Coordinates of C-alpha atoms in Angstrom, one line a residue:
Chain A
M79 CA 0.2 -0.2 0.3
R80 CA 0.8 3.6 -1.0
L81 CA 0.3 6.4 0.4
S82 CA -0.3 9.6 -0.7
H83 CA -1.1 12.9 0.4
S84 CA -0.2 16.6 -0.1
V85 CA 2.2 19.5 0.5
G86 CA 2.1 20.1 4.3
E87 CA 2.2 23.4 6.2
L88 CA 6.1 23.6 6.5
G89 CA 6.1 23.3 2.6
I90 CA 7.8 19.4 3.1
P91 CA 6.5 18.2 0.1
F92 CA 6.3 14.8 0.3
V93 CA 4.5 12.9 -2.1
E94 CA 4.1 9.0 -0.9
R95 CA 4.6 6.8 1.3
Y96 CA 4.8 3.3 1.4
I97 CA 4.1 0.8 4.4
D98 CA 6.5 -2.2 5.3
W99 CA 3.8 -4.4 6.8
A100 CA 6.3 -6.6 8.3
K101 CA 6.8 -4.5 10.7
H102 CA 3.6 -4.0 13.2
H103 CA 3.0 -3.2 16.7
T104 CA -0.8 -3.1 17.5
W105 CA -2.5 -1.9 21.0
F106 CA -4.9 0.0 22.3
F107 CA -5.0 3.7 23.5
P108 CA -6.7 3.8 26.6
D109 CA -9.9 4.5 25.4
G110 CA -10.3 1.4 23.4
R111 CA -9.5 2.7 20.0
K112 CA -7.1 0.5 18.8
V113 CA -3.9 1.2 17.2
H114 CA -2.2 0.0 14.6
E115 CA 1.8 1.4 14.1
L116 CA 3.7 0.5 10.8
S117 CA 7.0 1.2 9.5
L118 CA 7.2 3.3 6.6
K119 CA 9.5 1.7 4.1
N120 CA 10.7 5.0 2.5
N121 CA 13.6 6.7 3.7
E122 CA 12.4 10.3 2.7
L123 CA 12.7 11.6 6.6
V124 CA 12.7 15.4 7.7
L125 CA 16.0 15.4 9.1
P126 CA 16.3 18.5 11.7
R127 CA 19.6 19.3 11.3
W128 CA 20.9 18.8 15.1
V129 CA 20.3 15.1 14.6
K130 CA 22.9 14.9 11.4
H131 CA 25.0 16.8 14.1
N132 CA 24.3 14.5 16.8
L133 CA 24.3 11.0 15.0
G134 CA 26.1 11.2 12.1
E135 CA 25.6 11.5 8.7
K136 CA 27.1 7.8 7.5
D137 CA 24.0 5.6 7.8
I138 CA 21.5 7.9 9.0
K139 CA 18.5 7.2 7.5
E140 CA 18.6 3.8 9.1
K141 CA 19.3 5.4 12.9
I142 CA 15.9 6.7 12.6
L143 CA 12.3 5.5 12.7
Q144 CA 9.3 6.5 10.8
N145 CA 6.1 4.9 11.6
A146 CA 2.8 6.1 11.0
L147 CA -0.1 5.2 13.6
F148 CA -3.1 3.9 11.9
I149 CA -6.0 4.5 14.9
E150 CA -8.8 2.6 14.4
K151 CA -12.6 5.1 14.5
E152 CA -16.3 4.8 13.7
E153 CA -15.3 4.8 9.9
G154 CA -11.5 4.4 9.2
Y155 CA -8.3 5.3 10.3
D156 CA -7.6 8.7 11.5
I157 CA -3.5 9.0 10.8
Y158 CA -0.7 10.7 12.2
L159 CA 2.4 10.3 11.9
V160 CA 5.7 9.4 14.1
R161 CA 9.6 9.8 14.4
Y162 CA 12.1 9.1 16.4
Y163 CA 15.0 11.0 16.8
P164 CA 17.5 8.9 19.2
K165 CA 19.5 11.5 21.4
N166 CA 23.1 10.1 19.7
N167 CA 24.9 7.0 18.6
E168 CA 24.6 5.3 21.9
N169 CA 20.4 5.4 21.6
L170 CA 19.7 3.4 18.8
K171 CA 16.5 1.3 18.5
K172 CA 15.4 -0.9 16.0
F173 CA 11.8 -1.0 15.2
N174 CA 11.0 -3.8 17.6
E175 CA 12.7 -2.0 20.2
I176 CA 10.6 1.1 20.4
S177 CA 6.8 2.7 20.0
Y178 CA 4.3 5.0 20.3
S179 CA 2.8 3.1 23.4
E180 CA 6.3 2.0 24.8
I181 CA 9.3 4.5 25.3
P182 CA 12.4 2.2 26.0
S183 CA 13.6 3.7 29.8
D184 CA 16.9 3.8 28.4
W185 CA 16.0 5.5 25.1
S186 CA 16.5 9.9 24.6
G187 CA 15.7 11.7 22.3
T188 CA 13.0 13.6 20.4
I189 CA 9.7 11.6 18.9
D190 CA 8.1 14.7 16.8
I191 CA 3.7 13.9 15.8
Y192 CA 2.8 14.9 12.2
G193 CA -0.1 14.5 10.7
F194 CA -1.1 12.7 7.5
S195 CA -0.1 15.2 5.3
D196 CA 3.4 15.8 7.4
Y197 CA 2.0 19.4 9.0
H198 CA 3.6 19.0 12.8
I199 CA 1.5 18.7 15.2
Q200 CA 3.8 17.6 18.5
S201 CA 7.6 17.3 20.1
F202 CA 8.3 15.5 22.5
L203 CA 11.8 15.4 24.2
V204 CA 12.5 11.8 25.6
E205 CA 15.5 11.7 28.6
E206 CA 15.3 8.1 30.0
G207 CA 12.0 7.0 28.9
K208 CA 10.5 10.1 30.1
L209 CA 8.8 13.2 28.3
T210 CA 10.2 15.9 30.0
K211 CA 10.1 18.8 27.6
K212 CA 7.7 19.7 24.6
G213 CA 6.6 22.1 21.3
V214 CA 5.8 22.7 18.3
Y215 CA 7.2 23.5 15.3
N216 CA 6.6 27.1 13.6
R217 CA 8.4 28.1 10.6
K218 CA 10.7 31.1 10.1
E219 CA 12.9 32.8 7.6
N220 CA 16.4 34.5 6.7
N221 CA 16.9 33.4 10.0
K222 CA 20.1 32.1 12.0
E223 CA 20.0 29.1 14.1
N224 CA 20.2 30.2 17.9
I225 CA 19.4 29.4 21.4
N226 CA 17.3 31.4 23.8
T227 CA 16.7 30.9 26.9
N228 CA 14.3 32.2 29.5
S229 CA 12.7 30.3 33.0
Q230 CA 10.0 29.0 31.5
T231 CA 10.9 27.7 27.8
T232 CA 13.8 27.4 25.7
C233 CA 14.0 28.6 22.0
T234 CA 15.5 27.3 19.3
T235 CA 15.5 28.0 15.7
Y236 CA 17.5 25.5 13.6
W237 CA 17.1 24.1 9.5
L238 CA 15.2 21.2 9.4
D239 CA 16.7 18.8 6.3
F240 CA 14.4 16.4 3.3
D241 CA 14.6 15.1 0.2
Y242 CA 12.2 17.3 -2.4
Y243 CA 11.3 14.7 -5.0
P244 CA 10.4 16.3 -8.1
I245 CA 9.0 13.2 -10.2
E246 CA 8.0 9.6 -8.4
G247 CA 11.0 7.6 -8.9
G248 CA 13.2 10.4 -10.1
V249 CA 16.4 12.3 -8.4
G250 CA 15.9 13.6 -5.4
S251 CA 17.7 16.4 -4.1
S252 CA 17.9 18.0 -0.1
Q253 CA 15.6 21.3 0.8
S254 CA 15.5 22.6 3.6
I255 CA 13.7 24.8 5.6
M256 CA 14.0 27.0 8.9
V257 CA 11.9 26.3 12.0
E258 CA 11.6 28.4 15.1
I259 CA 11.0 26.0 18.6
C260 CA 9.9 26.4 22.5
Y261 CA 9.6 23.4 24.3
S262 CA 7.8 24.4 27.6
N263 CA 8.9 22.0 30.5
L264 CA 6.5 18.9 31.6
P265 CA 4.2 19.0 34.2
D266 CA 5.4 15.9 35.6
G267 CA 8.7 15.7 33.2
G268 CA 12.3 16.2 34.6
S269 CA 14.7 18.9 34.2
S270 CA 17.2 18.2 31.8
G271 CA 17.0 19.8 28.5
P272 CA 17.6 18.9 25.1
P273 CA 20.1 16.6 24.1
E274 CA 23.4 17.6 23.4
S275 CA 24.9 18.4 20.0
G276 CA 27.6 16.1 19.1
G277 CA 30.1 18.7 18.2
G278 CA 30.0 22.0 16.2
G279 CA 26.4 23.8 14.3
T280 CA 23.7 24.3 16.4
G281 CA 25.3 23.1 19.3
G282 CA 22.7 21.5 21.1
N283 CA 19.2 23.2 19.9
Y284 CA 16.3 21.9 20.1
P285 CA 13.0 23.0 19.1
G286 CA 9.7 23.9 21.5
G287 CA 6.0 26.3 21.3
P288 CA 3.1 26.6 22.6
G289 CA 1.4 22.3 21.3
N290 CA -1.3 20.8 20.6
D291 CA -2.2 19.8 23.3
K292 CA -5.7 19.5 25.2
D293 CA -5.8 18.2 28.5
G294 CA -3.1 16.2 28.3
M295 CA -4.2 14.6 25.0
I296 CA -2.7 15.4 21.7
C297 CA -4.8 16.8 19.9
D298 CA -4.6 18.0 15.9
A299 CA -6.2 21.2 14.4
N300 CA -7.1 19.9 11.7
T301 CA -9.3 16.4 11.9
G302 CA -9.9 17.8 15.8
Q303 CA -9.0 14.4 17.1
C304 CA -6.7 14.1 20.1
I305 CA -4.4 10.9 21.3
P306 CA -2.8 10.4 23.8
L307 CA 1.3 11.3 24.4
P308 CA 3.3 9.1 23.6
G309 CA 4.2 6.0 26.5
T310 CA 0.8 6.2 27.6
E311 CA -0.1 2.6 28.7
P312 CA -1.7 1.4 26.5
Y313 CA -4.7 -1.0 28.0
T314 CA -3.4 -4.1 26.3
S315 CA -4.8 -7.6 28.4
F316 CA -6.3 -6.4 31.0
G317 CA -4.1 -9.0 33.4
F318 CA -3.4 -12.0 31.1
P319 CA -0.2 -13.4 31.2
A320 CA 1.2 -12.3 28.8
N321 CA 2.7 -15.9 28.3
P322 CA 0.5 -18.9 29.1
S323 CA 0.5 -22.1 28.9
D324 CA -1.8 -25.3 28.2
G325 CA -4.5 -24.9 30.2
D326 CA -3.9 -22.0 32.4
T327 CA -6.8 -20.5 33.7
F328 CA -7.6 -16.2 34.3
T329 CA -10.1 -14.6 35.9
V330 CA -11.3 -11.8 35.1
T331 CA -13.1 -9.5 37.9
Y332 CA -15.2 -6.7 36.1
P333 CA -16.0 -3.7 37.7
D334 CA -19.3 -4.6 39.3
G335 CA -17.2 -8.0 41.1
N336 CA -18.9 -10.6 38.5
Q337 CA -16.2 -12.7 37.3
I338 CA -15.4 -14.9 34.1
T339 CA -13.2 -17.5 34.2
F340 CA -10.6 -18.0 31.1
T341 CA -8.8 -21.0 30.1
Y342 CA -5.9 -21.7 27.3
N343 CA -5.6 -23.5 25.2
Q344 CA -2.3 -23.5 23.2
S345 CA -3.4 -25.7 20.3
L346 CA -5.3 -23.0 19.8
D347 CA -3.2 -20.6 21.2
G348 CA -6.5 -18.8 22.8
W349 CA -8.2 -18.1 26.0
L350 CA -11.8 -19.8 25.8
M351 CA -14.3 -19.0 27.8
P352 CA -16.7 -21.5 30.8
E353 CA -18.8 -22.8 28.5
F354 CA -16.5 -23.6 25.4
Q355 CA -14.2 -25.2 28.1
G356 CA -16.9 -27.4 29.7
L357 CA -17.5 -28.4 26.5
I358 CA -14.0 -29.4 25.9
D359 CA -13.7 -30.9 29.6
L360 CA -16.7 -32.6 28.9
G361 CA -14.5 -34.7 25.8
Y362 CA -15.8 -32.6 22.7
T363 CA -13.4 -31.1 20.3
I364 CA -12.6 -29.2 17.4
D365 CA -14.3 -29.3 13.7
N366 CA -11.1 -29.1 11.9
A367 CA -8.7 -27.6 14.3
H368 CA -6.3 -28.1 12.4
T369 CA -6.7 -26.3 10.1
F370 CA -7.3 -22.6 12.2
P371 CA -5.1 -19.9 12.9
S372 CA -3.8 -18.9 16.2
F373 CA -5.8 -17.1 17.1
N374 CA -2.9 -14.8 19.2
G375 CA -4.0 -14.4 22.5
Q376 CA -7.6 -13.9 21.3
L377 CA -11.6 -15.0 23.3
L378 CA -13.1 -18.2 21.6
T379 CA -16.3 -18.7 22.6
L380 CA -19.9 -20.7 21.8
I381 CA -22.3 -17.5 22.3
A382 CA -22.3 -14.4 20.1
W383 CA -22.3 -11.7 23.0
N384 CA -22.7 -8.4 21.4
A385 CA -23.7 -7.8 18.0
A386 CA -22.2 -4.5 18.4
L387 CA -18.9 -7.1 18.8
E388 CA -19.2 -8.6 15.1
P389 CA -18.3 -12.1 16.4
T390 CA -16.0 -13.8 13.7
F391 CA -17.6 -17.4 12.2
I392 CA -14.7 -19.9 13.0
G393 CA -16.1 -23.3 13.1
E394 CA -17.8 -25.6 15.2
I395 CA -17.4 -27.7 18.1
I396 CA -18.1 -31.2 17.8
F397 CA -18.7 -34.3 19.9
G398 CA -16.1 -37.4 19.1
S399 CA -17.0 -39.7 15.7
A400 CA -20.9 -38.9 16.6
V401 CA -20.6 -35.6 14.9
I402 CA -23.3 -33.6 17.0
I403 CA -22.3 -30.2 16.2
M404 CA -23.2 -28.2 19.2
S405 CA -22.9 -24.4 18.4
T406 CA -20.3 -21.8 16.5
I407 CA -17.0 -20.6 17.8
Y408 CA -16.8 -17.0 17.7
V409 CA -13.8 -15.2 18.3
Y410 CA -13.5 -12.0 20.2
D411 CA -10.5 -9.5 20.0
L412 CA -10.1 -9.6 24.0
A413 CA -9.8 -5.4 24.6
K414 CA -12.9 -5.5 22.3
F415 CA -15.2 -8.3 23.9
Y416 CA -13.6 -6.3 27.6
F417 CA -14.7 -2.7 26.3
A418 CA -18.2 -4.2 25.0
T419 CA -19.0 -6.2 27.5
Q420 CA -18.4 -4.6 30.3
D421 CA -21.4 -2.7 31.4
K422 CA -23.2 -5.4 30.1
L423 CA -22.5 -8.5 32.4
S424 CA -23.8 -5.9 35.0
N425 CA -24.0 -8.0 38.3
L426 CA -28.0 -8.9 38.6
E427 CA -27.8 -11.2 41.7
H428 CA -26.0 -8.1 43.7
C429 CA -28.2 -5.2 42.7
M430 CA -31.2 -7.9 44.1
K431 CA -29.4 -8.7 46.9
L432 CA -28.5 -4.7 47.4
Y433 CA -32.4 -3.4 46.4
E434 CA -33.6 -6.6 48.9
N435 CA -31.7 -4.9 51.6
C436 CA -33.4 -2.1 50.7
I437 CA -36.7 -2.6 51.1
E438 CA -35.9 -4.1 54.4
N439 CA -33.9 -1.6 56.2
K440 CA -34.6 1.6 54.5
P441 CA -38.9 1.1 53.2
H442 CA -39.2 5.0 53.1
L443 CA -36.1 4.9 51.1
P444 CA -37.2 4.7 47.2
C445 CA -35.3 1.2 46.3
G446 CA -36.4 0.8 43.0
K447 CA -34.5 3.6 41.5
C448 CA -32.1 2.5 43.6
L449 CA -32.2 -0.9 42.0
G450 CA -32.4 1.4 38.3
Y451 CA -29.4 2.8 38.8
C452 CA -27.6 -0.6 39.8
D453 CA -28.5 -2.6 37.1
A454 CA -27.9 0.5 34.7
N455 CA -24.2 1.3 36.3
G456 CA -23.6 -2.3 38.0
Y457 CA -22.8 -0.2 41.5
W458 CA -24.8 0.8 43.9
D459 CA -26.3 4.4 43.8
S460 CA -24.2 7.3 45.8
D461 CA -27.8 8.7 46.7
C462 CA -29.1 5.3 48.3
P463 CA -26.0 5.0 50.6
D464 CA -27.3 2.4 54.1
V465 CA -28.9 -0.2 52.7
M466 CA -27.2 -2.0 55.7
V467 CA -28.4 -0.3 58.4
K468 CA -32.0 0.1 59.5
Chain B
M135 CA -43.0 -5.0 52.8
N136 CA -45.9 -5.3 50.5
K137 CA -47.6 -8.5 48.2
L138 CA -46.8 -6.7 45.3
Q139 CA -43.9 -6.1 46.3
K140 CA -42.7 -9.9 47.9
E141 CA -43.8 -11.1 43.9
L142 CA -41.7 -9.0 42.1
I143 CA -38.6 -9.8 44.4
N144 CA -39.8 -12.9 43.8
L145 CA -39.6 -12.5 40.1
F146 CA -36.4 -10.5 40.1
R147 CA -34.9 -13.1 41.6
N148 CA -36.1 -16.0 39.9
I149 CA -35.2 -14.8 36.0
I150 CA -31.6 -13.6 37.1
S151 CA -30.9 -17.7 36.9
L152 CA -32.7 -17.7 33.4
S153 CA -31.7 -16.5 30.2
D154 CA -32.5 -13.3 29.3
Q155 CA -34.7 -14.0 26.2
D156 CA -36.4 -16.3 29.0
A157 CA -36.0 -13.6 31.8
L158 CA -37.9 -11.0 29.3
E159 CA -40.8 -13.7 28.8
K160 CA -41.3 -13.9 32.0
I161 CA -41.5 -9.8 33.0
N162 CA -44.5 -10.3 30.1
E163 CA -46.2 -13.0 31.8
F164 CA -46.3 -11.2 34.9
K165 CA -47.5 -8.0 33.3
K166 CA -49.9 -10.1 31.7
L167 CA -51.1 -11.8 35.0
N168 CA -50.8 -9.6 37.5
S169 CA -52.6 -6.5 36.7
S170 CA -52.5 -4.9 40.2
W171 CA -49.7 -3.2 39.3
N172 CA -51.2 -1.1 37.0
D173 CA -52.4 1.2 40.0
D174 CA -49.3 1.1 41.2
S175 CA -46.7 3.3 39.6
E176 CA -43.0 2.1 40.8
T177 CA -43.9 -1.4 40.4
E178 CA -44.9 -0.3 36.2
E179 CA -41.8 1.4 36.1
L180 CA -39.5 -1.2 37.5
L181 CA -41.4 -3.9 35.6
L182 CA -40.4 -1.3 32.4
H183 CA -37.0 -1.3 33.4
K184 CA -36.1 -4.3 33.7
E185 CA -37.8 -5.2 30.0
G186 CA -35.5 -2.5 28.7
L187 CA -32.4 -3.9 31.1
Y188 CA -33.1 -7.5 29.5
L189 CA -33.4 -6.5 25.7
Y190 CA -30.5 -4.3 26.1
R191 CA -28.6 -7.9 27.5
L192 CA -30.4 -9.2 24.4
N193 CA -29.1 -6.4 21.5
R194 CA -32.0 -5.3 20.6
L195 CA -30.7 -1.8 22.0
E196 CA -33.2 0.2 19.6
E197 CA -36.7 -1.3 21.1
S198 CA -33.9 -1.0 25.1
I199 CA -33.9 2.8 24.4
K200 CA -37.8 3.4 23.3
I201 CA -38.9 2.2 26.7
Y202 CA -35.8 4.3 28.3
K203 CA -37.3 6.9 26.3
G204 CA -40.5 6.3 27.8
L205 CA -40.1 6.0 31.3
I206 CA -38.4 9.9 31.0
Q207 CA -41.1 11.3 29.3
K208 CA -43.1 10.0 32.1
E209 CA -40.9 11.7 35.1
N210 CA -40.8 14.2 33.2
N211 CA -44.6 15.0 33.4
K212 CA -45.0 14.0 37.3
K213 CA -45.3 16.7 39.3
N214 CA -42.5 15.9 41.3
T215 CA -40.4 15.0 39.2
N216 CA -37.2 12.4 40.7
F217 CA -33.8 14.0 38.4
D218 CA -32.2 11.2 39.5
I219 CA -34.4 8.8 38.2
L220 CA -34.0 10.7 35.6
G221 CA -30.6 10.8 34.9
T222 CA -30.8 6.9 35.5
H223 CA -33.1 6.3 32.5
Y224 CA -30.5 8.2 30.3
I225 CA -27.4 6.0 31.5
S226 CA -29.3 3.6 30.0
I227 CA -29.7 5.2 27.1
L228 CA -25.6 5.7 26.9
K229 CA -25.3 2.3 27.2
S230 CA -26.7 1.0 24.6
L231 CA -26.3 3.8 22.1
F232 CA -22.3 3.0 23.2
A233 CA -23.4 -0.6 22.5
M234 CA -24.3 1.0 18.6
G235 CA -21.5 2.0 18.5
K236 CA -22.5 5.2 17.7
L237 CA -19.8 7.5 19.7
N238 CA -21.2 11.2 17.9
L239 CA -25.1 10.4 19.8
V240 CA -23.5 9.8 23.0
N241 CA -21.6 12.7 22.8
K242 CA -24.0 14.8 22.0
L243 CA -27.0 13.4 24.5
S244 CA -24.5 13.2 27.7
N245 CA -23.1 17.1 26.7
N246 CA -26.5 18.1 26.3
I247 CA -27.7 15.9 30.0
L248 CA -25.2 17.9 31.8
K249 CA -26.1 21.1 30.5
N250 CA -29.7 20.7 31.5
Y251 CA -30.3 18.6 34.1
N252 CA -28.3 18.8 37.8
F253 CA -28.4 14.9 38.9
S254 CA -26.4 13.5 42.2
W255 CA -22.9 13.8 41.7
G256 CA -23.1 9.7 41.4
T257 CA -25.4 10.3 38.5
N258 CA -22.5 12.8 36.9
L259 CA -20.0 10.7 36.9
S260 CA -21.4 7.6 35.1
I261 CA -23.0 10.5 32.6
L262 CA -19.4 12.5 32.5
T263 CA -17.5 9.0 31.9
Y264 CA -19.6 8.8 28.7
L265 CA -18.7 11.8 27.4
I266 CA -15.0 11.0 27.5
K267 CA -15.4 7.1 26.4
S268 CA -17.3 8.9 23.3
N269 CA -14.9 11.1 22.8
S270 CA -11.2 11.1 25.1
G271 CA -10.8 15.0 23.7
T272 CA -13.6 16.5 25.0
N273 CA -13.0 19.2 26.7
L274 CA -14.8 19.1 30.1
H275 CA -13.4 22.8 31.0
K276 CA -17.1 23.4 31.6
Y277 CA -18.1 20.8 33.3
I278 CA -15.3 21.7 36.2
N279 CA -17.9 22.6 38.7
K280 CA -19.4 19.2 38.9
I281 CA -16.2 17.6 38.2
N282 CA -15.2 19.1 42.2
E283 CA -18.9 18.0 43.6
I284 CA -18.0 14.7 42.9
E285 CA -14.4 14.8 44.0
R286 CA -15.3 16.6 47.1
N287 CA -17.8 13.8 47.9
M288 CA -15.7 11.0 47.1
G289 CA -13.5 12.4 49.7
T290 CA -10.2 10.6 47.6
P291 CA -6.7 11.6 47.8
I292 CA -6.3 13.1 43.6
N293 CA -3.1 14.2 42.3
L294 CA -3.8 17.5 41.6
H295 CA -2.1 17.6 38.3
E296 CA -4.1 15.8 36.7
N297 CA -6.6 16.8 33.8
S298 CA -9.6 16.6 34.3
N299 CA -10.6 13.6 31.8
N300 CA -7.1 11.7 33.5
K301 CA -9.1 12.7 37.3
V302 CA -12.9 12.0 36.0
L303 CA -11.4 8.7 35.0
F304 CA -9.5 7.9 38.1
L305 CA -12.5 8.7 40.2
E306 CA -15.1 6.3 38.2
K307 CA -12.4 3.5 39.0
E308 CA -12.4 4.7 42.3
F309 CA -16.0 4.5 42.9
R310 CA -16.2 1.4 42.0
R311 CA -13.4 -0.5 43.4
A312 CA -14.4 0.8 46.5
N313 CA -18.0 -0.3 46.2
Q314 CA -17.6 -3.1 44.9
E315 CA -15.9 -4.0 48.4
F316 CA -18.0 -2.5 50.1
S317 CA -20.6 -4.7 48.8
N318 CA -18.9 -7.5 49.3
I319 CA -18.1 -6.7 52.5
I320 CA -21.6 -6.4 53.8
F321 CA -23.1 -9.8 52.5
E322 CA -20.9 -11.1 55.3
K323 CA -23.1 -12.8 57.6
N324 CA -21.0 -14.3 59.9
Q325 CA -21.5 -10.7 62.6
N326 CA -18.0 -11.1 63.8
L327 CA -16.2 -11.2 60.7
L328 CA -18.3 -8.7 59.2
K329 CA -17.0 -6.3 61.6
K330 CA -13.8 -7.5 61.2
K331 CA -14.3 -6.6 57.8
L332 CA -15.2 -3.8 57.6
E333 CA -12.1 -2.8 61.0
N334 CA -9.9 -3.5 57.8
Y335 CA -11.6 -1.8 55.2
I336 CA -12.0 1.6 57.3
K337 CA -8.4 1.1 58.0
H338 CA -7.0 1.1 54.4
E339 CA -10.1 2.9 51.8
K340 CA -9.1 5.7 50.0
V341 CA -12.3 6.3 49.2
G342 CA -13.9 8.9 52.3
F343 CA -17.3 8.4 51.2
F344 CA -17.2 4.8 51.2
R345 CA -14.8 4.7 54.6
N346 CA -17.6 6.6 56.0
Q347 CA -20.2 4.7 55.2
A348 CA -18.5 1.8 57.0
Q349 CA -18.4 3.3 59.5
N350 CA -22.0 3.6 59.6
Y351 CA -22.8 0.5 59.4
L352 CA -19.9 -0.4 62.3
N353 CA -21.6 2.0 64.4
S354 CA -25.4 0.6 64.2
L355 CA -23.4 -3.3 64.2
N356 CA -22.1 -2.2 67.5
R357 CA -25.1 -0.5 68.7
N358 CA -26.9 -2.9 68.2
S359 CA -24.9 -6.3 69.8
I360 CA -24.9 -4.1 73.2

């Protein structure tokens, strides 16, 4: 696949991007949006000149990672470009060693976030895995590289270099634009400043600006969409063990106290819901199991839990040679399942117990209202508190 | 407890162990067989609420929403509208819309509800959570008073630097956790064990609201045992 786009606000005229499908991270933002981070094959990078100074010109394009974030939404994706600039040659990382959601604790450098059309959204300075400062590029004309510092911000002016290809597949030429960036400290960030330059030139230049963040999120003014800051802990597997063995069980406790115990099936590489495991225990087998793909730690169930989840048909469960078809098997993505069911599996029993106590101990309270609230939310209302006290 | 309440509790208790479809049928049977609830508004509304709840569980979301819309209209027509009941019905609608993936509608409705009504802080917490779940970039600045009220009532220590969205998500998570832990304790049948569990909960619970509730309950148990 190749991505085409228009000229960005900084005037960086890249026309196409090629995805390297072999390099792929997937996770969920804390709000449940699924994210695919994919490596971009091409080498047409935006290169701040301080990076060249710090890393040296040799093989520099191999030292910088340039990825695209595809964030699933109701229809289609929001797309961002993310560039990871190491502070120096001691901070070089491979694709599988760093991602937007997992910044290694030993990594220092800059993370630049761009919109799909290469307009700059935000830069972050990272010191040993922690975001310390943020800023936004502003284009400058006829300026010299310099640094201005006051107690709140450090403003830096420097060159951004990039390759320009006037014709697809043609010969490129190096182009440059001058930008200013004013870095401000992040509330929980350290006091460390920008990475020091490897020598000469701009001498430790690092960019900054007012920032496009809103309530701790990075927001794209062009689309109105926001994403969490780099390194925000992803919503991964709500506690499922990372490397389970066959037969391992894991119990998920929902916020309302309801529990489901899943059993890991190694041959399918999936977590079986109780009703599924129950049939396996009784001697049922899965028809054509050998033809199934690895389910990569997803949930397998015999019940279509929620139409909104769009269950995927994967096969049938049978009893030995009698070939009694028991049920269709569905597969669910762990996090999608969790987000879709955390309210749905509300603990009716729990709410009923409290309702009965309410009627018994507090007949003057509108107990029906409390039951309604409990059914809707999975917990007892703060306004119906002391149902245990007569 | 009157006869109707007893029958209603029996019904609700019995349907817990049934499949959602069977539970829904039982509710409808009860409605047909017991005409007495016709002059009991609370019973009628409870049955409708349960019907809406089971429709939701059966993914018949449009039908569920229709029932809750009817309940809202009914509540609004009353002389003394109970705003918390109204809020609860709105939450049920938000739940269904969310399950349908209609995030824009969830966002719009949550905003409208919060702008037009002043519910209890517990209800506000639920609605604010839906607002954030529907769009993580929503600016909560205009609801800062409601958020402060929730924080004050919950009595939970919180990092002042947290942004409003994270704060609300944190408070909601803490409220659920503390509520659940407290609820699990109060169903302990052994009185001595119950007192011990309550004492331990009071010592460790960070959410002041539930700590106080536990203390009240412990006090009442101690009073009764004198």
